[in-house]
Each structure stands twice: as C-alpha cells, then as structure tokens.
Coordinates of C-alpha atoms in Angstrom, one line a residue:
M29 CA 132.8 76.1 117.0
Q30 CA 136.6 75.6 117.9
T31 CA 137.1 79.2 117.2
V32 CA 134.5 80.2 119.8
Y33 CA 135.7 77.6 122.3
A34 CA 139.1 78.9 121.9
V35 CA 137.8 82.5 122.7
I36 CA 136.0 81.2 125.6
E37 CA 139.2 79.5 127.2
N38 CA 141.0 82.6 126.4
I39 CA 138.6 84.8 128.5
D40 CA 140.5 85.0 132.0
A41 CA 139.5 86.8 135.3
S42 CA 140.3 90.2 134.2
S43 CA 138.4 89.9 131.0
W44 CA 135.5 89.0 133.0
L45 CA 135.9 92.0 135.3
T46 CA 136.1 94.0 131.8
I47 CA 132.8 92.6 130.6
L48 CA 131.3 93.4 134.1
A49 CA 132.6 96.9 133.8
I50 CA 131.1 97.6 130.5
F51 CA 127.8 96.4 131.0
V52 CA 127.8 98.8 134.5
L53 CA 128.9 101.7 132.2
L54 CA 126.3 100.8 129.7
G55 CA 123.7 101.0 132.7
I56 CA 124.9 104.2 133.7
S57 CA 124.8 105.5 130.6
A58 CA 120.8 104.1 130.3
F59 CA 120.4 106.1 133.6
F60 CA 121.9 109.3 132.2
S61 CA 120.0 109.2 128.8
G62 CA 116.7 108.4 130.7
S63 CA 117.1 111.2 133.1
E64 CA 117.8 114.0 130.2
T65 CA 115.0 112.8 128.5
A66 CA 112.6 112.8 131.8
L67 CA 113.9 116.0 132.9
T68 CA 113.6 117.8 129.7
A69 CA 110.0 116.1 128.7
A70 CA 108.3 116.3 132.1
S71 CA 105.7 119.0 132.1
R72 CA 106.4 121.9 134.7
G73 CA 102.9 122.4 135.4
K74 CA 102.5 118.7 136.5
L75 CA 105.7 119.0 138.6
H76 CA 104.3 121.7 140.4
S77 CA 101.2 120.4 141.1
M78 CA 103.2 117.3 142.4
A79 CA 105.8 119.7 144.4
D80 CA 102.5 121.6 146.0
K81 CA 101.1 118.1 147.1
G82 CA 104.7 117.6 148.8
S83 CA 106.6 115.6 146.4
R84 CA 110.4 116.6 147.4
G85 CA 111.6 115.1 144.0
A86 CA 109.6 117.1 141.8
K87 CA 110.8 120.1 143.7
R88 CA 114.1 119.2 142.7
A89 CA 113.2 118.4 139.4
L90 CA 111.6 121.9 139.1
A91 CA 114.9 123.4 140.4
L92 CA 117.2 121.4 137.9
T93 CA 115.0 122.5 134.8
E94 CA 115.2 126.1 135.7
D95 CA 118.7 126.1 134.0
T96 CA 118.2 123.7 131.1
E97 CA 121.3 124.5 129.7
R98 CA 123.4 123.4 132.8
L99 CA 121.4 120.7 133.4
I100 CA 121.9 119.1 129.5
G101 CA 125.9 120.0 130.0
A102 CA 126.3 117.9 132.8
V103 CA 124.2 115.1 132.1
L104 CA 125.9 115.0 128.3
L105 CA 129.2 115.1 130.0
G106 CA 128.4 112.3 132.4
N107 CA 126.8 110.3 129.8
N108 CA 129.7 110.7 127.1
L109 CA 132.8 109.8 129.8
V110 CA 130.9 106.4 130.5
N111 CA 130.0 105.6 126.8
I112 CA 133.7 106.5 125.6
L113 CA 135.0 104.3 128.6
A114 CA 132.9 101.4 127.9
A115 CA 133.9 101.6 124.0
A116 CA 137.7 101.8 125.2
L117 CA 137.3 98.7 127.2
A118 CA 135.0 97.0 124.6
T119 CA 138.0 97.7 122.2
S120 CA 140.7 96.3 124.5
L121 CA 138.9 93.4 125.1
F122 CA 138.0 92.4 121.7
T123 CA 141.4 93.4 120.2
R124 CA 142.9 91.0 122.7
L125 CA 140.1 88.0 122.2
F126 CA 140.0 88.5 118.2
G127 CA 143.1 90.5 117.3
D128 CA 143.3 93.1 114.6
S129 CA 139.2 92.5 114.0
G130 CA 138.3 92.9 117.2
V131 CA 138.2 96.8 116.6
A132 CA 135.4 96.4 113.8
L133 CA 133.8 94.2 116.1
A134 CA 133.8 95.9 119.2
T135 CA 132.5 99.0 117.2
L136 CA 129.5 96.9 116.1
V137 CA 128.7 95.5 119.2
M138 CA 128.9 98.7 121.3
T139 CA 126.8 100.5 118.8
L140 CA 124.2 97.8 119.2
L141 CA 124.2 97.8 123.0
V142 CA 124.6 101.3 123.5
L143 CA 121.6 102.1 120.9
I144 CA 119.2 99.4 122.4
F145 CA 120.1 99.2 126.1
A146 CA 121.5 102.8 126.8
E147 CA 119.4 105.3 124.5
V148 CA 116.1 103.8 123.0
L149 CA 114.9 101.7 126.0
P150 CA 115.3 104.2 128.8
K151 CA 114.3 106.9 126.7
T152 CA 111.2 105.4 125.5
Y153 CA 110.2 104.5 129.1
A154 CA 111.2 108.3 130.5
I155 CA 108.7 109.7 127.8
S156 CA 105.9 107.2 128.9
N157 CA 106.4 108.3 132.6
S158 CA 108.3 111.7 132.2
E159 CA 107.1 113.3 135.6
G160 CA 107.4 110.4 137.8
A161 CA 110.7 109.5 136.1
A162 CA 111.9 113.2 136.7
S163 CA 111.1 113.1 140.4
F164 CA 112.9 109.7 140.8
V165 CA 116.2 110.8 139.5
S166 CA 116.3 114.2 140.5
A167 CA 118.5 113.5 143.4
P168 CA 121.3 111.8 142.0
I169 CA 121.3 114.2 138.7
R170 CA 121.5 117.3 141.1
A171 CA 124.5 115.7 142.8
L172 CA 125.9 115.5 139.1
V173 CA 125.3 119.0 138.2
I174 CA 127.1 120.2 141.5
I175 CA 130.1 118.0 140.9
F176 CA 130.3 118.9 137.0
A177 CA 129.4 122.4 137.4
P178 CA 133.1 124.1 137.0
I179 CA 133.6 122.1 133.9
V180 CA 130.1 122.6 132.6
A181 CA 130.7 126.4 133.0
T182 CA 134.1 126.3 131.2
V183 CA 132.3 124.3 128.4
R184 CA 129.3 126.7 128.3
I185 CA 131.6 129.8 128.1
T186 CA 133.6 128.0 125.4
V187 CA 130.6 127.3 123.3
R188 CA 129.1 131.0 123.5
A189 CA 132.4 132.1 122.4
I190 CA 132.5 130.1 119.2
L191 CA 129.1 130.6 118.6
R192 CA 129.8 134.7 118.8
L193 CA 132.6 133.7 116.4
F194 CA 129.9 132.7 113.7
G195 CA 127.7 135.6 114.4
A196 CA 125.2 133.3 116.4
K197 CA 122.8 134.6 119.0
M198 CA 121.6 132.9 122.0
T199 CA 118.3 133.8 122.4
G200 CA 115.4 132.0 124.9
L201 CA 112.1 130.8 123.9
D202 CA 110.3 133.5 121.5
E203 CA 106.6 133.9 121.4
K204 CA 106.8 132.3 117.7
E205 CA 108.1 129.4 119.1
I206 CA 105.5 129.2 121.9
A207 CA 102.6 129.9 119.4
G208 CA 104.0 127.3 117.2
A209 CA 104.0 124.6 120.1
I210 CA 100.4 125.5 120.9
A211 CA 99.2 125.0 117.3
L212 CA 100.9 121.6 117.2
S213 CA 99.7 120.5 120.6
H214 CA 96.1 121.5 119.3
S215 CA 96.8 119.6 116.0
E216 CA 97.8 116.5 118.1
G217 CA 94.4 116.7 120.2
N218 CA 96.0 118.2 123.4
F219 CA 94.4 121.4 123.3
E220 CA 90.5 122.4 122.3
K221 CA 90.3 125.0 119.4
D222 CA 88.7 127.3 122.1
D223 CA 91.7 126.8 124.6
R224 CA 94.2 127.4 121.3
D225 CA 92.5 130.4 120.3
R226 CA 92.4 132.2 123.8
L227 CA 96.1 131.5 124.2
L228 CA 97.0 132.4 120.9
G229 CA 94.9 135.6 121.1
A230 CA 96.6 136.6 124.5
L231 CA 100.0 136.3 122.6
D232 CA 99.2 138.1 119.8
L233 CA 98.0 141.4 122.0
K234 CA 101.8 142.8 121.8
D235 CA 101.7 142.4 117.7
R236 CA 98.4 144.1 117.2
E237 CA 97.4 147.7 117.2
V238 CA 94.2 149.6 118.4
E239 CA 93.1 150.5 114.7
E240 CA 92.7 146.9 114.0
I241 CA 90.1 146.3 116.3
M242 CA 88.5 149.7 116.9
L243 CA 84.9 150.6 116.2
H244 CA 85.3 153.0 113.1
R245 CA 84.1 156.5 113.5
S246 CA 81.4 156.0 110.9
D247 CA 79.6 153.6 113.3
I248 CA 80.2 155.6 116.3
E249 CA 76.8 156.8 118.4
I250 CA 77.4 159.9 119.4
I251 CA 75.4 162.9 121.2
D252 CA 75.0 166.4 120.4
A253 CA 75.6 168.9 123.2
A254 CA 73.1 171.4 121.7
A255 CA 70.1 169.0 121.5
S256 CA 67.4 169.5 124.1
P257 CA 67.5 167.6 127.4
Q258 CA 64.7 165.3 126.4
D259 CA 66.2 164.3 123.2
I260 CA 69.4 163.2 124.8
V261 CA 67.7 161.3 127.6
T262 CA 65.6 159.8 124.8
Q263 CA 68.7 158.8 122.9
S264 CA 70.5 157.6 125.7
L265 CA 67.9 155.0 126.7
A266 CA 67.6 154.1 123.2
S267 CA 71.4 153.1 122.7
R268 CA 72.6 149.7 123.6
Y269 CA 75.8 151.6 124.9
T270 CA 76.3 152.7 128.4
R271 CA 79.1 155.3 127.6
L272 CA 78.4 158.0 124.5
P273 CA 80.7 160.4 123.3
I274 CA 79.5 163.9 123.2
F275 CA 80.3 166.4 120.6
K276 CA 79.9 170.1 120.2
D277 CA 79.4 172.1 116.7
E278 CA 80.8 169.2 114.6
P279 CA 81.3 165.5 115.1
E280 CA 84.9 165.6 115.3
N281 CA 85.1 168.0 118.2
I282 CA 84.3 165.5 121.2
I283 CA 84.1 167.2 124.4
G284 CA 83.2 164.6 126.7
V285 CA 81.7 161.0 127.5
I286 CA 78.3 160.7 129.1
H287 CA 77.8 157.4 131.3
T288 CA 73.8 156.6 131.3
K289 CA 74.2 155.9 135.3
D290 CA 75.4 159.3 135.5
L291 CA 72.7 160.8 133.2
L292 CA 69.7 158.8 135.2
R293 CA 71.5 159.8 138.5
E294 CA 71.2 163.6 137.5
V295 CA 67.5 163.1 135.9
D296 CA 66.6 161.4 139.3
K297 CA 67.9 164.4 141.2
L298 CA 65.9 167.0 139.1
V299 CA 62.7 165.3 138.8
R300 CA 62.6 164.1 142.7
G301 CA 64.4 167.1 143.9
E302 CA 62.9 170.6 145.1
D303 CA 60.8 172.3 142.1
G304 CA 60.9 168.6 140.7
G305 CA 59.1 167.2 138.2
P306 CA 58.8 166.1 134.7
D307 CA 59.4 169.4 133.3
A308 CA 62.4 170.0 135.6
I309 CA 64.7 167.6 132.9
D310 CA 64.8 170.9 130.8
R311 CA 67.2 172.3 133.3
L312 CA 69.8 169.4 132.5
N313 CA 73.0 170.6 131.3
I314 CA 74.7 167.4 129.9
I315 CA 78.1 169.1 129.7
D316 CA 78.0 169.3 133.9
I317 CA 77.9 165.5 134.2
A318 CA 80.1 164.7 131.3
R319 CA 83.3 162.9 131.9
E320 CA 86.4 164.0 130.4
P321 CA 87.2 162.1 126.8
Y322 CA 90.1 159.9 127.0
F323 CA 92.4 160.1 123.5
V324 CA 94.5 157.1 122.6
P325 CA 96.8 157.1 119.2
E326 CA 95.7 154.3 116.7
T327 CA 99.2 153.0 116.7
T328 CA 99.1 151.8 120.4
P329 CA 99.6 148.2 120.9
L330 CA 96.6 146.0 122.5
D331 CA 98.9 144.9 125.3
D332 CA 99.7 148.5 126.2
Q333 CA 96.3 149.8 125.9
M334 CA 94.9 146.7 128.1
R335 CA 97.1 147.7 130.8
E336 CA 96.5 151.3 130.6
F337 CA 93.0 150.8 130.8
L338 CA 93.5 148.8 134.0
L339 CA 95.7 151.4 135.4
R340 CA 93.2 154.3 134.8
K341 CA 90.3 151.8 135.8
A342 CA 88.8 153.1 132.4
H343 CA 86.8 151.0 129.7
F344 CA 86.3 153.6 126.7
A345 CA 88.6 155.2 124.9
L346 CA 88.6 157.5 121.9
V347 CA 91.2 156.9 118.8
V348 CA 92.9 159.4 117.0
D349 CA 95.4 159.7 114.3
E350 CA 98.9 161.3 114.1
Y351 CA 97.0 164.7 113.3
G352 CA 94.3 164.3 116.2
D353 CA 91.7 163.6 113.9
L354 CA 88.9 161.2 115.3
Q355 CA 89.2 157.6 113.9
G356 CA 87.0 155.7 116.2
L357 CA 86.8 154.3 119.7
I358 CA 87.7 151.1 121.4
T359 CA 86.8 149.6 124.8
L360 CA 88.2 147.2 127.4
E361 CA 85.7 144.8 126.1
D362 CA 87.0 144.8 122.5
I363 CA 90.4 143.8 123.9
L364 CA 89.0 141.0 126.0
E365 CA 87.2 139.8 122.8
E366 CA 90.5 139.2 121.1
I367 CA 91.4 136.5 123.9
V368 CA 87.9 135.2 124.8
G369 CA 86.1 135.6 121.6
E370 CA 82.8 137.2 121.1
I371 CA 81.2 138.9 124.5
T372 CA 77.3 139.5 124.2
D373 CA 74.6 140.5 126.5
E374 CA 71.0 141.1 126.3
H375 CA 71.4 144.5 124.4
D376 CA 74.0 143.3 121.9
E377 CA 73.0 142.7 118.5
D378 CA 73.9 139.0 117.1
A379 CA 77.1 139.0 115.4
E380 CA 76.9 138.3 111.7
I381 CA 80.3 136.6 110.9
L382 CA 78.6 133.5 110.0
D383 CA 75.0 134.0 108.6
G384 CA 74.9 130.5 107.2
K385 CA 76.0 128.0 104.4
D386 CA 74.2 127.8 101.2
T387 CA 73.8 124.8 98.8
S388 CA 76.9 126.3 96.7
G389 CA 79.2 125.9 100.0
N390 CA 79.1 129.6 100.4
F391 CA 79.6 131.0 103.6
K392 CA 77.3 134.8 104.1
I393 CA 79.7 137.2 106.0
D394 CA 79.5 140.4 107.3
G395 CA 81.6 143.2 105.3
S396 CA 82.8 144.4 108.4
A397 CA 83.8 141.1 110.0
T398 CA 87.5 141.3 111.1
I399 CA 90.1 139.0 109.0
R400 CA 91.0 137.4 112.3
D401 CA 87.6 136.7 113.9
V402 CA 86.8 135.1 110.4
N403 CA 89.8 132.9 110.5
R404 CA 89.5 131.9 113.9
M405 CA 85.8 130.7 113.4
H406 CA 86.6 128.7 110.0
E407 CA 90.3 127.8 110.3
W408 CA 91.0 129.8 107.5
N409 CA 94.2 131.6 106.7
L410 CA 93.5 134.7 105.1
P411 CA 96.2 137.4 105.3
D412 CA 95.4 140.5 107.5
D413 CA 98.9 142.6 106.9
E414 CA 97.0 145.0 104.4
A415 CA 93.3 145.1 105.7
N416 CA 91.6 144.5 109.2
T417 CA 88.3 143.3 107.7
I418 CA 86.8 140.9 105.1
A419 CA 85.5 144.1 102.9
G420 CA 88.8 145.7 103.3
L421 CA 90.7 142.8 102.1
V422 CA 88.7 142.6 98.8
I423 CA 89.0 146.0 98.2
H424 CA 92.9 146.0 98.8
E425 CA 93.1 142.7 96.3
A426 CA 90.9 144.2 93.8
Q427 CA 92.2 147.6 93.7
M428 CA 88.6 149.0 93.3
I429 CA 85.2 149.1 95.2
P430 CA 83.3 146.2 93.5
K431 CA 79.6 146.2 92.7
I432 CA 77.2 143.8 93.5
G433 CA 77.6 140.5 92.0
Q434 CA 81.1 140.8 91.3
V435 CA 83.2 137.8 91.8
F436 CA 87.0 137.7 92.9
S437 CA 89.3 134.7 93.8
F438 CA 92.3 135.1 95.5
H439 CA 94.3 133.4 98.4
G440 CA 92.3 130.2 97.6
F441 CA 89.2 131.7 98.1
R442 CA 86.3 132.8 96.1
F443 CA 84.6 136.1 97.0
E444 CA 81.3 137.4 95.5
I445 CA 79.9 140.6 96.5
A446 CA 76.3 140.2 98.3
G447 CA 75.8 143.6 99.6
R448 CA 77.0 146.9 99.3
D449 CA 75.8 150.5 101.1
Q450 CA 77.3 153.4 99.0
N451 CA 80.9 152.9 98.8
R452 CA 81.0 150.2 101.8
I453 CA 80.7 146.5 101.1
T454 CA 78.1 145.2 103.6
K455 CA 77.8 141.3 102.5
L456 CA 80.1 138.8 100.9
K457 CA 79.6 135.3 99.9
V458 CA 82.9 133.4 100.5
R459 CA 83.9 129.6 99.9
T460 CA 87.2 127.9 99.7
L461 CA 88.7 126.9 95.9

C-alpha cells in the first residue's frame, strides 16, 4: 500500500497530462479500428440503397470503398501513429513512476488497453452496425485519406516493388473468390439454394463450352427436304419444337431451318389464296421458306455464345466439330437454363433427372441427365471434367459399355445400370456410399 501511495504522490501535473493524452490516443485508435472494419464490412448494395435515399454519408462511404487499398493504407497509417505514440508515452510515464520495471509494466497495460478498447470493442460494434457506422465515419476518414495521400502512395509503390521482387502478382477479386463467397454465404444461411445456383450458373458460363449442354445429333428432330409437303406439315405440327433443321440427301447435310410460324403462314397463303384449297399444299416448297442455318463451333464458351445469340437476335444454332461435321444443336433457352434452371412449357416432356427414390435409397436418374444438373439438384459433387452426362461418367470410369444390372462404385457413389438402349445407358440407380 505504501508503494501505491508513493507512486500516486509522484504523479505530478505533467504525468496527469500524459495519462490524459494516452486515453485520447486510445480513443482515436478505437475510431480508426472501428472505421476500418465498418468501411470494409459494409455492404455496397445497402450503401447504394441508402445513397439513393439521400444519405450523403453513404455516398462518401461508397466513394471511399472504391479504392480499398488507399483507404486501408490511410487508416492503418493513422492507427499505427497513435498506437505507437500512446505506447511511447506510457513507457515514459511508467519508467518515471516505477523505474526499470516500468517498461514491462507499460507493455502489459498498453496491450490490454489497446486490445480491449482500441480493437475488439470498436470492431465488434462496427460489424454489428457496419452501414450506419460507415456513413457516420465517412467524412473524417475522407479527410484523413486526403491528408495522408502522398505518404500512402509512396508506401503503395514501395510495397508493390517489394512484392514484385519476390514474384508476387497483384490481382483483384477473381471469379473463384466470388464463387467461394457465394457458397460460403449459402452455407451460413444468407442465400437460398436457388439464388446460389443462379449466381454460380452465371459465373460458370465463361468456363463452359457449347458441347457440354448441346442436344446431341442423335436426338435432333430433322425434316427431309425430299418429303412430301403433307408429311412435312404433319411432322412440324407433331413436333414439340418450333424450329426444325432441314437436310438434303443425308442427315449431315443441313441446308436450312424451318420455323413453324413461317410454315403455317405459307400454308395459309396457299390454302386461302387464289386457286386455294386443301390440295394447294402440294405446291409448298419447304426450301423457299427455310431460313439459313447458323453453325457454331462446339468449343465456343457459353458466355460468348449467349452474346452472339443476342447480337444476331437468334435462338437456335447447329453445332459442328473442327471438321465441320454436325454434332448437335443449342438454343438460347439451353444457356439460360444453366443459370435459372429447367424451363418448361406445356409442350415439354417432364425432365427425368429425378424419378423418385426407392427403399434402398437409390435415385433413378436418366442417363442423359447432365452431371451439373444432378449435382445442383442433389447437392452432390460428381466431377464433370471427363464427361457431361451421368451415363458418360459411368462409361469413362468403367472403361466399357456396361450391361443392365452391373454395379460400379467411384467418387463416393454407387451406380447400378437400370436401362440400356443398344450402346446407350438410359437409366441408372445412384446412391451415396
């Protein structure tokens, strides 16, 4: 007790001023720490909304967060200045009061004060009210950024030069980081599954090619140009598609694409025009009303193909390989389905990706279902590097065309062949192991 009283008696006016200065510096440090957290954690979408409603603070916060590196550099510079100055004053004060042991005591006391009052407390508050705090601190932080701009710019140049010496590259936020953030946000309950799938689907378009989602040539409905007009009209009306390719001599030789609206318009003109009647359909020339076919390479990225569809105001393209041979067809709807999921209308057949679950826990899956669609539906992680469809994955892993009843296990799943048509696997039973 006598030692404590002796220390108190040794505190003169200058010591009280030093103590006051230390607490003021801790308050400034708390402001800097909270400001940094608020401005980096604030949602730009919410700040935009606040700015649209007339919040000047939100507008300033948006402007500050456009250059995060400069913002953080200025805040860290100010924060380190006040922390170092507070530590120096505390060391001087405690050395004067306690002698040589004052250095260790000052380190302990300042560490606790800085950790509690200048770091954890302000940052906790800033995280819980990031947009409001960001708007509040935007004005003084903007002034700080302007004042420290020359020093921060010098520091940035120095840091970049040092990083280049070690071979480090300065890159912005890439798509993998964005995808990871979306997946993490979904796992934390901030995104619904459908919202996550749509966002990730849009990001994946650049990395996926036309051949991955095209309708294979074996499944394309085509019209023979040599068929009778009556047969052509009947086939067009019976099809659930509005656009059908036309071939001449052999199915690989596509010479045009007929739109059912163009066909019906021509039939109406023949039947209702001069010398019209039911027999006038025989004068129909399918080649005259067919549109020029649009061919695209199978390696075209989906993002580029969607832009090309929009530019051409087209919805339908035929896919060819490097030799010009027909491989399949793709539509704008196919690409949009990669983002929003399956799009169906009253003429579409029900998708058979999920055909129910039996008592053994097996999912009955159509062999032509894409791995991507199955993964999205069941939250699975089957690889799609070597194959696009579930049947293709099984054939790739088995290195053979399996027979009905054969069972394979790989990638943590059990695959049983439930249906086969010639060399095509049509049905599988799949369950996790």
